[in-house]
Amino acid sequence: MPSDVVRVIYRKYDGSAHRDYPARRLTEDDLGVWLGVTAGTKSVYHGRPSVEQIPFVLLVPHHAWWTGMFNPPPRTSEVYCDIASPARWENDDTVHLIDLDLDVVRRRATGAVELRDEDEFAEHRVRFGYPEEVVTEAEAAARWLFGALGDGTEPFATSYRKWLALVV
């Protein structure tokens, strides 16, 4: 029986801390594992204690190079996808991800889709020595997400809303 609470641990490629927080397992389907984070959840961001101010739902795909964060208002990003290594699960209660800098975001007000942090990706690619396979997979994931967030591909159109309603 999977754990109700999952610890989500993002690190950078060099192993440094990025994000770390508990989330409630909402469901698992053909897309991946859906996790809910409520406002007030204690977290760690870049090694410093933090508290989540706005709830969100995180989709951890089964075998993809990204995660999807789905946000309610007033957050300006409706969908925020981190390009990351495929999830590595430790038992059923901890998921490890390597954040690879690139982000694909859909803005709530306009629906505009943005590719973010290309400069950070280029810098870390050199500094951390990303292998060519990692670069290829990260760039391919970003391209796919850029199209999917803009064209109504699920789960980015409406299917996430039922899970988001459970945490707001």
GROMACS .gro file of C-alpha atoms in nm:
model
  168
    1MET     CA    1   0.000   0.000   0.000
    2PRO     CA    2   0.158   0.332  -0.105
    3SER     CA    3   0.223   0.592   0.161
    4ASP     CA    4  -0.025   0.879   0.195
    5VAL     CA    5   0.259   1.127   0.241
    6VAL     CA    6   0.545   1.156  -0.008
    7ARG     CA    7   0.862   1.352   0.050
    8VAL     CA    8   0.956   1.540  -0.268
    9ILE     CA    9   1.329   1.610  -0.297
   10TYR     CA   10   1.471   1.818  -0.581
   11ARG     CA   11   1.847   1.862  -0.604
   12LYS     CA   12   2.066   2.035  -0.858
   13TYR     CA   13   2.293   1.826  -1.079
   14ASP     CA   14   2.590   1.883  -0.843
   15GLY     CA   15   2.386   1.740  -0.554
   16SER     CA   16   2.312   2.071  -0.383
   17ALA     CA   17   1.972   2.120  -0.223
   18HIS     CA   18   1.700   2.282  -0.432
   19ARG     CA   19   1.353   2.202  -0.289
   20ASP     CA   20   1.227   1.957  -0.029
   21TYR     CA   21   0.869   1.925   0.095
   22PRO     CA   22   0.603   1.677   0.200
   23ALA     CA   23   0.303   1.621  -0.026
   24ARG     CA   24  -0.014   1.415  -0.002
   25ARG     CA   25  -0.054   1.136  -0.257
   26LEU     CA   26  -0.380   1.209  -0.437
   27THR     CA   27  -0.381   0.935  -0.701
   28GLU     CA   28  -0.174   0.751  -0.956
   29ASP     CA   29  -0.282   0.711  -1.316
   30ASP     CA   30  -0.134   0.647  -1.660
   31LEU     CA   31   0.029   0.994  -1.651
   32GLY     CA   32   0.207   0.951  -1.319
   33VAL     CA   33   0.167   1.025  -0.950
   34TRP     CA   34  -0.042   1.328  -0.850
   35LEU     CA   35   0.065   1.496  -0.525
   36GLY     CA   36  -0.109   1.775  -0.336
   37VAL     CA   37   0.056   2.047  -0.129
   38THR     CA   38  -0.162   2.271   0.089
   39ALA     CA   39  -0.092   2.629   0.195
   40GLY     CA   40   0.106   2.633   0.517
   41THR     CA   41   0.315   2.328   0.427
   42LYS     CA   42   0.665   2.359   0.569
   43SER     CA   43   0.931   2.322   0.302
   44VAL     CA   44   1.296   2.389   0.231
   45TYR     CA   45   1.397   2.607  -0.063
   46HIS     CA   46   1.767   2.632  -0.156
   47GLY     CA   47   1.857   2.495   0.187
   48ARG     CA   48   1.646   2.747   0.381
   49PRO     CA   49   1.322   2.682   0.571
   50SER     CA   50   1.013   2.810   0.396
   51VAL     CA   51   0.635   2.781   0.412
   52GLU     CA   52   0.417   2.730   0.105
   53GLN     CA   53   0.187   3.032   0.073
   54ILE     CA   54  -0.024   2.901  -0.215
   55PRO     CA   55  -0.137   2.538  -0.256
   56PHE     CA   56  -0.051   2.339  -0.568
   57VAL     CA   57  -0.066   1.998  -0.728
   58LEU     CA   58   0.247   1.829  -0.859
   59LEU     CA   59   0.239   1.565  -1.132
   60VAL     CA   60   0.541   1.335  -1.123
   61PRO     CA   61   0.531   1.149  -1.456
   62HIS     CA   62   0.631   0.783  -1.466
   63HIS     CA   63   0.915   0.816  -1.718
   64ALA     CA   64   0.948   1.176  -1.834
   65TRP     CA   65   1.213   1.447  -1.804
   66TRP     CA   66   0.979   1.698  -1.635
   67THR     CA   67   0.737   1.757  -1.349
   68GLY     CA   68   0.422   1.969  -1.368
   69MET     CA   69   0.304   2.207  -1.097
   70PHE     CA   70  -0.058   2.322  -1.129
   71ASN     CA   71  -0.148   2.640  -0.942
   72PRO     CA   72  -0.463   2.825  -0.838
   73PRO     CA   73  -0.501   3.203  -0.838
   74PRO     CA   74  -0.347   3.433  -0.727
   75ARG     CA   75  -0.031   3.265  -0.859
   76THR     CA   76   0.038   3.415  -1.202
   77SER     CA   77   0.159   3.084  -1.346
   78GLU     CA   78  -0.130   2.845  -1.406
   79VAL     CA   79   0.112   2.564  -1.498
   80TYR     CA   80   0.483   2.557  -1.412
   81CYS     CA   81   0.690   2.268  -1.544
   82ASP     CA   82   1.041   2.198  -1.423
   83ILE     CA   83   1.269   2.014  -1.660
   84ALA     CA   84   1.408   1.742  -1.437
   85SER     CA   85   1.555   1.395  -1.445
   86PRO     CA   86   1.304   1.111  -1.450
   87ALA     CA   87   1.175   1.045  -1.099
   88ARG     CA   88   1.365   0.800  -0.881
   89TRP     CA   89   1.138   0.655  -0.614
   90GLU     CA   90   1.273   0.541  -0.279
   91ASN     CA   91   1.011   0.301  -0.151
   92ASP     CA   92   0.670   0.462  -0.197
   93ASP     CA   93   0.728   0.759   0.029
   94THR     CA   94   1.016   0.957  -0.122
   95VAL     CA   95   1.074   1.080  -0.477
   96HIS     CA   96   1.410   1.218  -0.591
   97LEU     CA   97   1.445   1.453  -0.888
   98ILE     CA   98   1.737   1.645  -1.037
   99ASP     CA   99   1.630   1.995  -1.142
  100LEU     CA  100   1.787   2.079  -1.478
  101ASP     CA  101   1.719   2.454  -1.468
  102LEU     CA  102   1.489   2.493  -1.769
  103ASP     CA  103   1.125   2.572  -1.694
  104VAL     CA  104   0.819   2.592  -1.918
  105VAL     CA  105   0.542   2.812  -1.782
  106ARG     CA  106   0.189   2.901  -1.892
  107ARG     CA  107   0.069   3.239  -1.766
  108ARG     CA  108  -0.281   3.252  -1.620
  109ALA     CA  109  -0.388   3.593  -1.752
  110THR     CA  110  -0.279   3.555  -2.114
  111GLY     CA  111  -0.224   3.184  -2.173
  112ALA     CA  112   0.123   3.273  -2.301
  113VAL     CA  113   0.378   2.992  -2.278
  114GLU     CA  114   0.736   3.082  -2.183
  115LEU     CA  115   1.064   2.892  -2.180
  116ARG     CA  116   1.262   3.019  -1.882
  117ASP     CA  117   1.615   2.996  -1.742
  118GLU     CA  118   1.798   2.908  -2.063
  119ASP     CA  119   2.093   3.113  -1.933
  120GLU     CA  120   2.107   2.911  -1.610
  121PHE     CA  121   2.088   2.587  -1.810
  122ALA     CA  122   2.379   2.696  -2.033
  123GLU     CA  123   2.587   2.801  -1.730
  124HIS     CA  124   2.519   2.481  -1.533
  125ARG     CA  125   2.572   2.267  -1.841
  126VAL     CA  126   2.934   2.381  -1.838
  127ARG     CA  127   2.987   2.416  -1.461
  128PHE     CA  128   2.832   2.079  -1.368
  129GLY     CA  129   2.934   1.897  -1.685
  130TYR     CA  130   2.593   1.780  -1.802
  131PRO     CA  131   2.641   1.472  -2.022
  132GLU     CA  132   2.520   1.515  -2.380
  133GLU     CA  133   2.233   1.268  -2.318
  134VAL     CA  134   2.107   1.488  -2.032
  135VAL     CA  135   2.125   1.799  -2.252
  136THR     CA  136   1.940   1.623  -2.536
  137GLU     CA  137   1.664   1.489  -2.309
  138ALA     CA  138   1.620   1.822  -2.126
  139GLU     CA  139   1.595   2.022  -2.448
  140ALA     CA  140   1.353   1.768  -2.602
  141ALA     CA  141   1.131   1.780  -2.290
  142ALA     CA  142   1.126   2.161  -2.300
  143ARG     CA  143   1.028   2.164  -2.668
  144TRP     CA  144   0.750   1.910  -2.610
  145LEU     CA  145   0.614   2.097  -2.308
  146PHE     CA  146   0.622   2.430  -2.493
  147GLY     CA  147   0.384   2.284  -2.752
  148ALA     CA  148   0.174   2.082  -2.506
  149LEU     CA  149   0.107   2.376  -2.274
  150GLY     CA  150  -0.006   2.584  -2.570
  151ASP     CA  151  -0.221   2.341  -2.766
  152GLY     CA  152  -0.456   2.192  -2.506
  153THR     CA  153  -0.273   1.862  -2.457
  154GLU     CA  154  -0.380   1.690  -2.136
  155PRO     CA  155  -0.305   1.700  -1.851
  156PHE     CA  156  -0.235   2.069  -1.914
  157ALA     CA  157  -0.583   2.166  -2.037
  158THR     CA  158  -0.839   2.069  -1.773
  159SER     CA  159  -0.774   1.726  -1.621
  160TYR     CA  160  -0.553   1.864  -1.344
  161ARG     CA  161  -0.839   2.078  -1.204
  162LYS     CA  162  -1.007   1.790  -1.020
  163TRP     CA  163  -0.687   1.728  -0.823
  164LEU     CA  164  -0.621   2.097  -0.762
  165ALA     CA  165  -0.973   2.130  -0.614
  166LEU     CA  166  -0.866   1.886  -0.339
  167VAL     CA  167  -0.593   2.116  -0.204
  168VAL     CA  168  -0.736   2.469  -0.239
   0.00000   0.00000   0.00000
